[in-house]
Short mmCIF file of C-alpha atoms and ligand atoms in Angstrom, two decimals:
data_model
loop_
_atom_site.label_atom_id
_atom_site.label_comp_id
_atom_site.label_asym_id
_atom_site.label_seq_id
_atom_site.Cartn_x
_atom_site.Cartn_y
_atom_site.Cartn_z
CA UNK A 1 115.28 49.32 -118.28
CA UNK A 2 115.11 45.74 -117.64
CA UNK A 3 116.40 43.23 -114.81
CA UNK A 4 118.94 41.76 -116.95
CA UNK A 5 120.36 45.16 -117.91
CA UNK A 6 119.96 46.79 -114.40
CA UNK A 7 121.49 43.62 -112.79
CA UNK A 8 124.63 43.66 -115.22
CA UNK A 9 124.76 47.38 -114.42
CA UNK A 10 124.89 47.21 -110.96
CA UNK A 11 127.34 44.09 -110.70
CA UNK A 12 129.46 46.48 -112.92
CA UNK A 13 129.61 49.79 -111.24
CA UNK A 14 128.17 49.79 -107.75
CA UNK A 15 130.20 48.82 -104.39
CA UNK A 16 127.24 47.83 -102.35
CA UNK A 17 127.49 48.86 -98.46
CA UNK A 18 128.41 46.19 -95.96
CA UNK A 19 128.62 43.48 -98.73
CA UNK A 20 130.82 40.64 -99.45
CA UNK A 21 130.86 41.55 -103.05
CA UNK A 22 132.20 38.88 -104.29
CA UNK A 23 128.91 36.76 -103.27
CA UNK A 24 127.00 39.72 -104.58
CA UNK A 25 127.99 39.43 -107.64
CA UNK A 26 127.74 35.66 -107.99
CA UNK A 27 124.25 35.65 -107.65
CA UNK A 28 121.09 37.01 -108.40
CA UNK A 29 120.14 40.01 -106.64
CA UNK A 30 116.45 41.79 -105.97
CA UNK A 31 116.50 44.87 -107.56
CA UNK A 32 113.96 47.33 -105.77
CA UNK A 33 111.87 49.99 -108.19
CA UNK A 34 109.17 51.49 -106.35
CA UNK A 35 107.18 51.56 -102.73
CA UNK A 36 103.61 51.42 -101.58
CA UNK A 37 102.56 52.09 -98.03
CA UNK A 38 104.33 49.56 -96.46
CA UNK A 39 105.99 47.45 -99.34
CA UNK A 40 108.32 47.89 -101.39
CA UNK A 41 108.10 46.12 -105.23
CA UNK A 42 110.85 45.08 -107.61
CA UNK A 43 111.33 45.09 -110.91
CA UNK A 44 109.57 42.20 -111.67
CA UNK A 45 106.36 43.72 -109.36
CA UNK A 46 107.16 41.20 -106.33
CA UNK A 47 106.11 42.87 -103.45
CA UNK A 48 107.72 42.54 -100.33
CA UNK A 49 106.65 43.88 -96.81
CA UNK A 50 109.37 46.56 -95.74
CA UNK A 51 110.14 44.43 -92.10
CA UNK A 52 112.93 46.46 -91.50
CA UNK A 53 111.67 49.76 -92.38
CA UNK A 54 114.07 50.00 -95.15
CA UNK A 55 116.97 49.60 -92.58
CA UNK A 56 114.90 51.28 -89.60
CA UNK A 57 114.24 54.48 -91.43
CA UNK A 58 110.83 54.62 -92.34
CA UNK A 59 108.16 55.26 -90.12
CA UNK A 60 104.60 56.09 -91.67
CA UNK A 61 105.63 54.29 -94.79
CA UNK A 62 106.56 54.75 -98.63
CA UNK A 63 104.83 57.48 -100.47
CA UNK A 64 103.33 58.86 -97.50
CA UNK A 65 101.12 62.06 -99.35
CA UNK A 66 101.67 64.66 -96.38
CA UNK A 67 105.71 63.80 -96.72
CA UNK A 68 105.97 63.55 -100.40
CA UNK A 69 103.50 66.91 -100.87
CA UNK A 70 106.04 68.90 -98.03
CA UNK A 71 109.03 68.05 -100.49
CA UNK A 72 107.26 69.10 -103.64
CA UNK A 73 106.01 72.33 -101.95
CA UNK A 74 109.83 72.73 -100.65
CA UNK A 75 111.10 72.19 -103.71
CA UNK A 76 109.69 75.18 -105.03
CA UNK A 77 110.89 77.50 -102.64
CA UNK A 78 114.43 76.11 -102.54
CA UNK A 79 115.66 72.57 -102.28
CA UNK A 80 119.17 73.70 -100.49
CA UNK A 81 121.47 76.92 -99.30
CA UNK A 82 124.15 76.90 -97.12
CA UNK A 83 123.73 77.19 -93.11
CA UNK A 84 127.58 78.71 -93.36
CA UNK A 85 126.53 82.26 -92.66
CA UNK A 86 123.12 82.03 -93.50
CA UNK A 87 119.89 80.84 -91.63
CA UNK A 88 116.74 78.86 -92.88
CA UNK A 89 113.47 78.24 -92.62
CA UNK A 90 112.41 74.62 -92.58
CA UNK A 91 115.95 74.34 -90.46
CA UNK A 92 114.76 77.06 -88.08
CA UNK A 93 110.94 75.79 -87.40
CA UNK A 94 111.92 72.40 -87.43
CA UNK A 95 114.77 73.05 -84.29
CA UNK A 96 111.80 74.46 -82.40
CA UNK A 97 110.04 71.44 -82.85
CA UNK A 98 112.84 69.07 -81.56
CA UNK A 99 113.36 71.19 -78.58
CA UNK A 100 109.87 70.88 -77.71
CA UNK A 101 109.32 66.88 -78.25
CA UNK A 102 112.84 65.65 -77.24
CA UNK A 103 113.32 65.56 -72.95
CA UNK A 104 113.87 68.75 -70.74
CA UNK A 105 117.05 70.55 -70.98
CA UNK A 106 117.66 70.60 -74.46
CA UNK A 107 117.57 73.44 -76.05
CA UNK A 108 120.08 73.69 -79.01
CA UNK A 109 120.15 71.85 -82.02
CA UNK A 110 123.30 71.07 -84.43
CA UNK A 111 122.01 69.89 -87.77
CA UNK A 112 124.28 67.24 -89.39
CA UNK A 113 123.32 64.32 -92.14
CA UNK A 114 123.28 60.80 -90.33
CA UNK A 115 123.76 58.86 -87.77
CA UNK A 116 127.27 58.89 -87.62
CA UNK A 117 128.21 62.72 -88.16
CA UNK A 118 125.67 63.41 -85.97
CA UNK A 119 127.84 60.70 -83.13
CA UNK A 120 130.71 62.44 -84.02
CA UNK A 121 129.41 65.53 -83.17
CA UNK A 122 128.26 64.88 -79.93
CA UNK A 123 131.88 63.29 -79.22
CA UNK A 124 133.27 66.50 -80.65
CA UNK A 125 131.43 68.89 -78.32
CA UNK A 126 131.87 66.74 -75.48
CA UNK A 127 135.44 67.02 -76.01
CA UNK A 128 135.83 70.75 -76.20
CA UNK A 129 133.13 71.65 -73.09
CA UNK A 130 135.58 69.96 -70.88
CA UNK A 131 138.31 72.10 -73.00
CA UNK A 132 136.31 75.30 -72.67
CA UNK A 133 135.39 74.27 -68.79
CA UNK A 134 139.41 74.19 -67.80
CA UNK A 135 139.15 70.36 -67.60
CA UNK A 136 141.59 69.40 -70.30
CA UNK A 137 142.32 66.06 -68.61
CA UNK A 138 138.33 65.22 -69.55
CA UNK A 139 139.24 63.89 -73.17
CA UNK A 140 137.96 60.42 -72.42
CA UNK A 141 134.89 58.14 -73.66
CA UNK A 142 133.03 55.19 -72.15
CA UNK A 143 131.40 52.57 -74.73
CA UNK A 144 129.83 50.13 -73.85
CA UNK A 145 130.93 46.86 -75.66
CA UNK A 146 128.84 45.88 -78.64
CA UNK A 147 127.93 49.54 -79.00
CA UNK A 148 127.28 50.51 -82.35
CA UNK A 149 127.31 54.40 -83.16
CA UNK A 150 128.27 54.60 -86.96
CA UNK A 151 130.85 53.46 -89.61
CA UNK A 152 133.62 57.27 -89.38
CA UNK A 153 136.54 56.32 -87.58
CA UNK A 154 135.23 58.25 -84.79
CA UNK A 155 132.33 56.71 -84.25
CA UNK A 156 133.97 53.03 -84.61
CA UNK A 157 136.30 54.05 -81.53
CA UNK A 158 133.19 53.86 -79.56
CA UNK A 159 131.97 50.94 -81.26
CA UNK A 160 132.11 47.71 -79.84
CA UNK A 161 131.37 44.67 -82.69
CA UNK A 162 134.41 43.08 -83.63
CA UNK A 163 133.47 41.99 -86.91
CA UNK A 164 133.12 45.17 -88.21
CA UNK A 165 135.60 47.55 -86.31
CA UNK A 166 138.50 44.88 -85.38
CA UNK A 167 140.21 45.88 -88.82
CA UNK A 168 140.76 49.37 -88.16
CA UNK A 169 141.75 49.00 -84.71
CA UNK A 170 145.14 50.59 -85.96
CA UNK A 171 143.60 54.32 -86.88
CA UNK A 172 140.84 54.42 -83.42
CA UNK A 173 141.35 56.37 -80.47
CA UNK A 174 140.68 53.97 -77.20
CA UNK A 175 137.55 54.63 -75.24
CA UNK A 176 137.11 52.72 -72.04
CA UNK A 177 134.91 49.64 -71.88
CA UNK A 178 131.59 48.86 -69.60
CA UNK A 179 129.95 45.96 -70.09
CA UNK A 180 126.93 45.40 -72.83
CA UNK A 181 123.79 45.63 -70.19
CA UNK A 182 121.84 42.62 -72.24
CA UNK A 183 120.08 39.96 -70.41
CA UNK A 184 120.05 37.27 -72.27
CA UNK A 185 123.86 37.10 -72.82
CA UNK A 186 124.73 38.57 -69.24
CA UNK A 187 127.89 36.86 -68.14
CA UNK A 188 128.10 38.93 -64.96
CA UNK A 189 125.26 38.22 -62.89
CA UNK A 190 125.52 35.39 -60.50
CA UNK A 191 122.76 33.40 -62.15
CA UNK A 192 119.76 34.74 -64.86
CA UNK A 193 117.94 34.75 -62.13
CA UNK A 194 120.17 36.45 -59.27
CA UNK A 195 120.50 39.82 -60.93
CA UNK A 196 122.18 42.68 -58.78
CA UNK A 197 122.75 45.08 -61.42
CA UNK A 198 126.25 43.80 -61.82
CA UNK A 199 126.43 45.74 -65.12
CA UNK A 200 125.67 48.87 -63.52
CA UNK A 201 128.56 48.52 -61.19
CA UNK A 202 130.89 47.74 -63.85
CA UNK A 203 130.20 51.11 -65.10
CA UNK A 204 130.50 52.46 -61.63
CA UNK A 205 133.80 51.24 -61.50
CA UNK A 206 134.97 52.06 -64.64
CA UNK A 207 133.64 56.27 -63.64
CA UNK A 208 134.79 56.19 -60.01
CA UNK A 209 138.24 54.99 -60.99
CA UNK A 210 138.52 57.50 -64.23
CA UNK A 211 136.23 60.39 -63.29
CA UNK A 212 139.00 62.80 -63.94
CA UNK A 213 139.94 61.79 -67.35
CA UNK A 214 136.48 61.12 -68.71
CA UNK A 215 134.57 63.55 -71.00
CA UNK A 216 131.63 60.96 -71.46
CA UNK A 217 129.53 57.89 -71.37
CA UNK A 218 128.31 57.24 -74.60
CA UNK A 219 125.09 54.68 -74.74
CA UNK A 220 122.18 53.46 -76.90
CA UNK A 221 119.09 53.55 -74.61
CA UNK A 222 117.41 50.56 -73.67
CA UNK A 223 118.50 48.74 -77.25
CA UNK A 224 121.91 47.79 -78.27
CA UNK A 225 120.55 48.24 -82.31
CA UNK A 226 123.46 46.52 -84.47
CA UNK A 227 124.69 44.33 -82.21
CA UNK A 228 121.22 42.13 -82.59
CA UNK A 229 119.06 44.15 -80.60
CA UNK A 230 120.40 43.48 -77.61
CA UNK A 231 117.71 44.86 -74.86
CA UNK A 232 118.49 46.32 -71.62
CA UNK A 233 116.96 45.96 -68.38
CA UNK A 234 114.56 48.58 -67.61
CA UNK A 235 116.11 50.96 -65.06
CA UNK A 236 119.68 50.54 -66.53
CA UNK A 237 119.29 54.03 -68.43
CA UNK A 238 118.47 55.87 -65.52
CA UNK A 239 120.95 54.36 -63.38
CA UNK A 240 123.67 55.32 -65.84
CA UNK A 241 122.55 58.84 -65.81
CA UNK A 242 122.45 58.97 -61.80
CA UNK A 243 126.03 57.81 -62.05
CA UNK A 244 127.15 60.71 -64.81
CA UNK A 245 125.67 62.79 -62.37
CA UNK A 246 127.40 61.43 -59.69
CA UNK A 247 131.03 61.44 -60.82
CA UNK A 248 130.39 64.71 -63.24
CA UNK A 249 130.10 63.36 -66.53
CA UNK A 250 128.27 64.04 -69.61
CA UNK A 251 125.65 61.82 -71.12
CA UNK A 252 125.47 61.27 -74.98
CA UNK A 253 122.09 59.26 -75.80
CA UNK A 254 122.60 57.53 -79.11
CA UNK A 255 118.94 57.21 -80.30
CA UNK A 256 119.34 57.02 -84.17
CA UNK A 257 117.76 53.67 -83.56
CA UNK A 258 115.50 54.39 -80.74
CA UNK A 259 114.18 57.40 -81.67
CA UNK A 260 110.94 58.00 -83.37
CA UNK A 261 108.44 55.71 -81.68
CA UNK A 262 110.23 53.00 -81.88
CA UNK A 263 110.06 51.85 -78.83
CA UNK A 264 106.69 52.60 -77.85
CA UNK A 265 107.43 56.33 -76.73
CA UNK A 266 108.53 58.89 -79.05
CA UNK A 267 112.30 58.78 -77.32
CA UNK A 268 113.65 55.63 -75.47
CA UNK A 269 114.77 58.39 -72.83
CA UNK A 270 111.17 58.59 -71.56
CA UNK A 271 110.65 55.31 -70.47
CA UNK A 272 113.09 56.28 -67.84
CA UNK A 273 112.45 59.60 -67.35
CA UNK A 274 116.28 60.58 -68.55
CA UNK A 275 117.50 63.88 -69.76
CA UNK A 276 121.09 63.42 -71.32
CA UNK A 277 123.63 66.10 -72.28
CA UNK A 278 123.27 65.60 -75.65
CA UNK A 279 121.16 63.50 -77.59
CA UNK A 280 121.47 61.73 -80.83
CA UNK A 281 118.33 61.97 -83.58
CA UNK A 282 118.88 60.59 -87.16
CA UNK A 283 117.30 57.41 -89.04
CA UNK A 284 113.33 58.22 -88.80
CA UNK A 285 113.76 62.15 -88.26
CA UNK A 286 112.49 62.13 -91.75
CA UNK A 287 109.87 59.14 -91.99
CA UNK A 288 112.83 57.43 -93.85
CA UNK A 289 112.68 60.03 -97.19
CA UNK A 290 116.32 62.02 -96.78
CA UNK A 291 119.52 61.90 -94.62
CA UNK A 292 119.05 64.48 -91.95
CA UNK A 293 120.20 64.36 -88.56
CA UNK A 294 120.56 66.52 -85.42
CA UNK A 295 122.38 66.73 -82.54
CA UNK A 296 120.50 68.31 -79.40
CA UNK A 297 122.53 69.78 -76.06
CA UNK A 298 121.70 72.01 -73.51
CA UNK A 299 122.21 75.41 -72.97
CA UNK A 300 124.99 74.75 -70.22
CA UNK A 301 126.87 72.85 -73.04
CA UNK A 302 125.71 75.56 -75.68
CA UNK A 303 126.46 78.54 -73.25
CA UNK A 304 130.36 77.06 -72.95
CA UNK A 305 131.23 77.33 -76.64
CA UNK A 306 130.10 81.25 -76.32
CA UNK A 307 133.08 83.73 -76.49
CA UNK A 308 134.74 86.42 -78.51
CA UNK A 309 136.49 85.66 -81.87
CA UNK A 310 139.96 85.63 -80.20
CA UNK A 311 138.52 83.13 -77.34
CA UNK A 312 138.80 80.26 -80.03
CA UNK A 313 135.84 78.81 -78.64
CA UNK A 314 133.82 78.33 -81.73
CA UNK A 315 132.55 75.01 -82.27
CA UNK A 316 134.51 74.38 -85.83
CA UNK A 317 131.91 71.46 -87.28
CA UNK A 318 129.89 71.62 -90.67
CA UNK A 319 128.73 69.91 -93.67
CA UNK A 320 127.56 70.85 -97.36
CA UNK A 321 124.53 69.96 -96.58
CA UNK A 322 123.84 71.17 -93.09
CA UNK A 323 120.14 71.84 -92.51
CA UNK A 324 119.12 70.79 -96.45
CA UNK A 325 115.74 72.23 -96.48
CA UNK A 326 113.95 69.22 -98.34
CA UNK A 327 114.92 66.94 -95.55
CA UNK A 328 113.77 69.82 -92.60
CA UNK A 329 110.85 70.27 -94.80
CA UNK A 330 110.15 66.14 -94.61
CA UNK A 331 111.16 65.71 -90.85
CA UNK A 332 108.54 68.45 -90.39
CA UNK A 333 106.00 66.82 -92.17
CA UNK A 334 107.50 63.32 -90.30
CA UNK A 335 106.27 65.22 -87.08
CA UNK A 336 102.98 67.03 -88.18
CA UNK A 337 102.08 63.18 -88.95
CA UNK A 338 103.20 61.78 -85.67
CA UNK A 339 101.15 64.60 -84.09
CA UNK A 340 97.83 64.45 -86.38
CA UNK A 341 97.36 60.68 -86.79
CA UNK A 342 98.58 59.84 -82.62
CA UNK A 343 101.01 57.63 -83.68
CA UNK A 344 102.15 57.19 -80.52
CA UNK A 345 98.66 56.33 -78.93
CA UNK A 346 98.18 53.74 -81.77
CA UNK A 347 101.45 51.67 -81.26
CA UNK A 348 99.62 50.16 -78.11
CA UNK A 349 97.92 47.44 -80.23
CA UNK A 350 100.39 46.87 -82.44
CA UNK A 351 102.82 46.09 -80.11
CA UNK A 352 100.24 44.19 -78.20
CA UNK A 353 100.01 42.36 -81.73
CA UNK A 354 103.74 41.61 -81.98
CA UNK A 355 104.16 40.60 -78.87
CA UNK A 356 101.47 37.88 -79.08
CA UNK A 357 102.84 36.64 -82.29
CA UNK A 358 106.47 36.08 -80.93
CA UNK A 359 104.99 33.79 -77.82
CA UNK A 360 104.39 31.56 -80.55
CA UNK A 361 107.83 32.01 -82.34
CA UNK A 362 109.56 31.32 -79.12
CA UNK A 363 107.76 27.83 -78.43
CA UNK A 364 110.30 26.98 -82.05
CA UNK A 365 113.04 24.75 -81.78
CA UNK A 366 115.87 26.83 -82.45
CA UNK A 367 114.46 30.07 -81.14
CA UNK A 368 116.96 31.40 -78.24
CA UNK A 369 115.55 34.28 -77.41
CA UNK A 370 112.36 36.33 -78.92
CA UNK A 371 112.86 39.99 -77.04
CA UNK A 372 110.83 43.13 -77.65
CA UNK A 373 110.82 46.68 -77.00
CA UNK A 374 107.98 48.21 -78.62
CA UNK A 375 107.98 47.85 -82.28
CA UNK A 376 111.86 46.32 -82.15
CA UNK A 377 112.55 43.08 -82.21
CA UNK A 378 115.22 40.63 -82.31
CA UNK A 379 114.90 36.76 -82.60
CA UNK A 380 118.12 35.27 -81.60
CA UNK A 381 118.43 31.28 -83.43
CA UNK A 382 120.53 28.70 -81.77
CA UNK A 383 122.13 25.28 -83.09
CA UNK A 384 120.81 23.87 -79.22
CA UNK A 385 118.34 26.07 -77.68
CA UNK A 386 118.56 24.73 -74.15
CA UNK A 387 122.61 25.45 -74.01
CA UNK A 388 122.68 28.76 -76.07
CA UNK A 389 124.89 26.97 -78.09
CA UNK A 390 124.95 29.02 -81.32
CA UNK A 391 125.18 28.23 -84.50
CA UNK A 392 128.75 28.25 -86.60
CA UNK A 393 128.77 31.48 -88.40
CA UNK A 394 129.34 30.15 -92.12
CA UNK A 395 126.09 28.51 -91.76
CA UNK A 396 124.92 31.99 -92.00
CA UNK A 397 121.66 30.70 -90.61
CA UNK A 398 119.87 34.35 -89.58
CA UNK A 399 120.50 35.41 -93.48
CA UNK A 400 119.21 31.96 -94.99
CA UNK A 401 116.13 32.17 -92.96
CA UNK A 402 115.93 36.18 -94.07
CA UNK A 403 116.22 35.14 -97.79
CA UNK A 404 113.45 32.10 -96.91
CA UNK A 405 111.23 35.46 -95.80
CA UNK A 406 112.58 37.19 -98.97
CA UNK A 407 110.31 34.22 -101.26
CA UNK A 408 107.56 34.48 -98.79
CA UNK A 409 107.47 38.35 -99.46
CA UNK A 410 109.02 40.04 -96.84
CA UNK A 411 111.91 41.75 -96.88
CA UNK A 412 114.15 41.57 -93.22
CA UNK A 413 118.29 41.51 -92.84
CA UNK A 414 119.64 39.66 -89.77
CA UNK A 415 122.44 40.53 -87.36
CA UNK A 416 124.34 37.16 -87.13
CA UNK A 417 122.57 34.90 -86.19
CA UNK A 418 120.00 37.36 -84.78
CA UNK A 419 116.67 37.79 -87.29
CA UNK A 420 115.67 41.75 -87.09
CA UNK A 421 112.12 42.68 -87.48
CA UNK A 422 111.16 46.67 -87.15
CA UNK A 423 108.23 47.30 -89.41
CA UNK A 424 107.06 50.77 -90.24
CA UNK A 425 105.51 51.97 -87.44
CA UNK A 426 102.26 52.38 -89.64
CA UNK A 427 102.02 48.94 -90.34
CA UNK A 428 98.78 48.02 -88.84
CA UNK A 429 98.08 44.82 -87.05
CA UNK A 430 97.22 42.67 -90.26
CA UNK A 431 100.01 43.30 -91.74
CA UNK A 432 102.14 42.43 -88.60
CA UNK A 433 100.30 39.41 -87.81
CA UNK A 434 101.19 38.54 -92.25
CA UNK A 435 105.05 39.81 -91.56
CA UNK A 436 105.19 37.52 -88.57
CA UNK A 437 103.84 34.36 -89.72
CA UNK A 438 106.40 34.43 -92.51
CA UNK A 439 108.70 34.81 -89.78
CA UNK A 440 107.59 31.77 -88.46
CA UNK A 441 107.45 30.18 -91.39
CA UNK A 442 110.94 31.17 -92.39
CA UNK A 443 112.15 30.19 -88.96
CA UNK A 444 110.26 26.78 -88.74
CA UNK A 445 111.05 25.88 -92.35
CA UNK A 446 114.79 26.67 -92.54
CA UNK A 447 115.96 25.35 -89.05
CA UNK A 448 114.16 22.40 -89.00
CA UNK A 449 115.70 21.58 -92.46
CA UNK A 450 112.75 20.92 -94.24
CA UNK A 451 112.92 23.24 -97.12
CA UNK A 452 116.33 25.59 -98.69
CA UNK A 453 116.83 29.04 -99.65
CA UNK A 454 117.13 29.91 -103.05
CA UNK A 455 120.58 31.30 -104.29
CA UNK A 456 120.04 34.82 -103.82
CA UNK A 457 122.39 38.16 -102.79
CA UNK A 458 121.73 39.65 -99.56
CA UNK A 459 124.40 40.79 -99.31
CA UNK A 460 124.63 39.57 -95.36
CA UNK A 461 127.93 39.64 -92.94
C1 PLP B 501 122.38 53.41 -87.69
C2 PLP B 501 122.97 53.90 -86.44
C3 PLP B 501 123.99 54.88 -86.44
C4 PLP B 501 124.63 55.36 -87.70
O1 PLP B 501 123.75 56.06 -88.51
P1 PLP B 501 124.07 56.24 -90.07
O2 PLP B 501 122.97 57.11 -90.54
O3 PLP B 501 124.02 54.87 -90.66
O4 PLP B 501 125.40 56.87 -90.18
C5 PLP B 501 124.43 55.36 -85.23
N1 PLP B 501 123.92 54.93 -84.07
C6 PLP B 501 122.95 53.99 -84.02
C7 PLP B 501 122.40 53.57 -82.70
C8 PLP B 501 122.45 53.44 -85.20
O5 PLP B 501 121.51 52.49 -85.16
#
């Protein structure tokens, strides 16, 4: 088919996800056709470097042989049968080999198909242990603010970014609020300078004065994803999980962002040396090739739910798709790779690489902030760097400098004002050092008004 005819289609038929699409429609868009290592190509044959991992799913990048020949070989066994009353197999090995890589003490996995069902779950069994446990007063949740945890209405009640959840304020149940642990906004400390973890006594405060109504503390380790990447100081993790402890409540690790190498170790959990209650896998549990996710818990949490029929202690949860076997057969494959190739031992250059390259992008004019964590990064522009004065938001100045990277060959989507780059974790470091001088370029170009972007969809907020 050709662009004309695909674009016409699309503008016709297809409600695009977090897009204005009235702006979508008024302007060209980049229609994607097929994927190379780490590129993807449109239907014209542009290439563009995948600098967000195809929305910070994809790990050892496109076409990967080992993934694509585990699906195939899946595919003719079975591609899917229900987990309702039946077991199987890649669902069954591949539980093993979560509760082996993920941190001690958890021991069960609950299959589920994103991010977001995969939250809810964890909210949902948090709920009923404290039901099951004779603590029906434990019904509460504690967000912290700019959380992001997915787009179901129970997963926005723990979300914290007005923009997107403000609207259906009406239909949310209301978790109490600690504050977002970044740095670089911190409004709490006495001074950047004069830190005395004022954000972990917030949450203190918030557990010691609501212990007895609250069933958890719900967190994305060390990075706050959606909200731009906001980065946590190290230790905050493992001070929030001394204070569960303390005032006996559970800990839900969000790491549908943070998971997978990401940040340098396989979980973000380990750079702290934190075990939560349960713990959140999606996004790169398959490389980026299907929608799979799991929810992990221990056995103390498992061992709760266990009962006789008229108990009514089952854990009532499910989907269609629970445990598909071509995405267990790809996250298996996802961690035979991880394991063959030492992924994990090879992200020390490349992160070495990135962080060398964003020294440079932070000398910039209207560069903010340039913060890392492994192979995440955020790049926060400002109208007047010295003041943190931002820019106004119809300037829409992180998506013009995105689309300025878009002609340049690399594809990236800001957050605000906020410029996201999380390559494939098998980009090596040529390809990082290319993705990064576009950055630059982008960066330099756009904000120092020099050149424009061309009219094109993004289809940014
Ligand atoms: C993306 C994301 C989710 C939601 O996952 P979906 O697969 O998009 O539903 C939840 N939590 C975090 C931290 C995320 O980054």
């Amino acid at each position: 088919m050709r662009q004309e005819e695909l674009e016409a289609k699309n503008k016709a038929y297809v409600w695009q996800p977090f897009t204005q699409m009235k702006e979508w429609v008024d302007n060209p868009i980049t229609v994607i056709a097929e994927a190379r290592g780490n590129k993807i190509i449109d239907m014209a044959g542009k290439e563009y470097y995948d600098g967000v991992s195809s929305l910070w799913v994809n790990i050892h990048g496109h076409r990967k042989a080992a993934i694509d020949q585990a699906i195939i070989d899946q595919l003719g066994k079975v591609a899917h049968s229900t987990m309702l009353g039946l077991a199987n197999i890649p669902a069954t090995e591949l539980a093993e080999e979560l509760v082996r890589l993920t941190p001690a003490g958890l021991n069960k996995v609950f299959y589920s198909d994103d991010g977001s069902t995969a939250v809810e779950v964890a909210i949902k069994m948090a709920f009923q242990y404290w039901q099951h446990k004779g603590q029906p007063k434990k019904r509460r949740f504690v967000a912290l603010e700019q959380a992001y945890h997915g787009d179901t209405i129970g997963t926005v009640s723990v979300g914290g970014i007005d923009l997107f959840h403000r609207v259906f304020k009406p239909l949310l149940f209301e978790p109490l609020h600690a504050p977002s642990p970044s740095c670089y906004h911190c409004q709490i400390a006495a001074g950047p300078k004069n830190c005395a973890w004022e954000c972990a006594a917030a949450m203190e405060k918030v557990l010691a004065e609501n212990q007895e109504e609250i069933a958890a503390v719900i967190i994305e380790p060390l990075v706050q994803a959606a909200a731009g990447m906001l980065m946590s100081p190290p230790g905050y993790l493992a001070k929030v999980r001394e204070l569960t402890n303390k005032y006996n409540v559970l800990l839900i690790a969000d790491e549908v962002a943070t998971g997978w190498g990401r940040t340098g170790k396989m979980f973000a959990c380990e750079h702290e040396g934190v075990s939560p209650d349960l713990l959140v896998l999606s996004k790169g549990i398959t490389g980026g090739y299907l929608p799979l996710a799991a929810t992990l818990t221990t056995d103390e949490i498992y061992m709760a739910f266990l009962g006789d029929g008229a108990d009514n202690k089952t854990f009532y949860h499910g989907h269609s798709y629970t445990g598909n076997q071509l995405a267990c057969a790809a996250a298996l494959a996802n961690i035979r790779i991880f394991r063959e190739e030492q992924v994990i031992a090879g992200l020390d250059a490349k992160i070495k690489a990135v962080s060398e390259k964003l020294s440079a992008i932070r000398g910039l004019a209207h560069v903010g902030d340039a913060r890392q964590c492994g192979m995440i990064v955020g790049i926060e522009l400002m109208a007047d760097k010295k003041a943190a004065n931002p820019y106004p938001r119809d300037k829409a100045v992180g998506a013009m400098v995105c689309m300025m990277a878009r002609r340049y060959g690399l594809f990236i989507r800001p957050v605000g004002d906020v410029v996201v780059f999380m390559p494939p974790l098998a980009s090596t470091v040529d390809e990082i050092n290319q993705m990064l001088d576009i950055v630059y370029q982008a960066i330099e170009e756009f904000t120092s008004g020099r050149k424009t972007t061309p009219a094109l969809s993004g289809g940014y907020f």
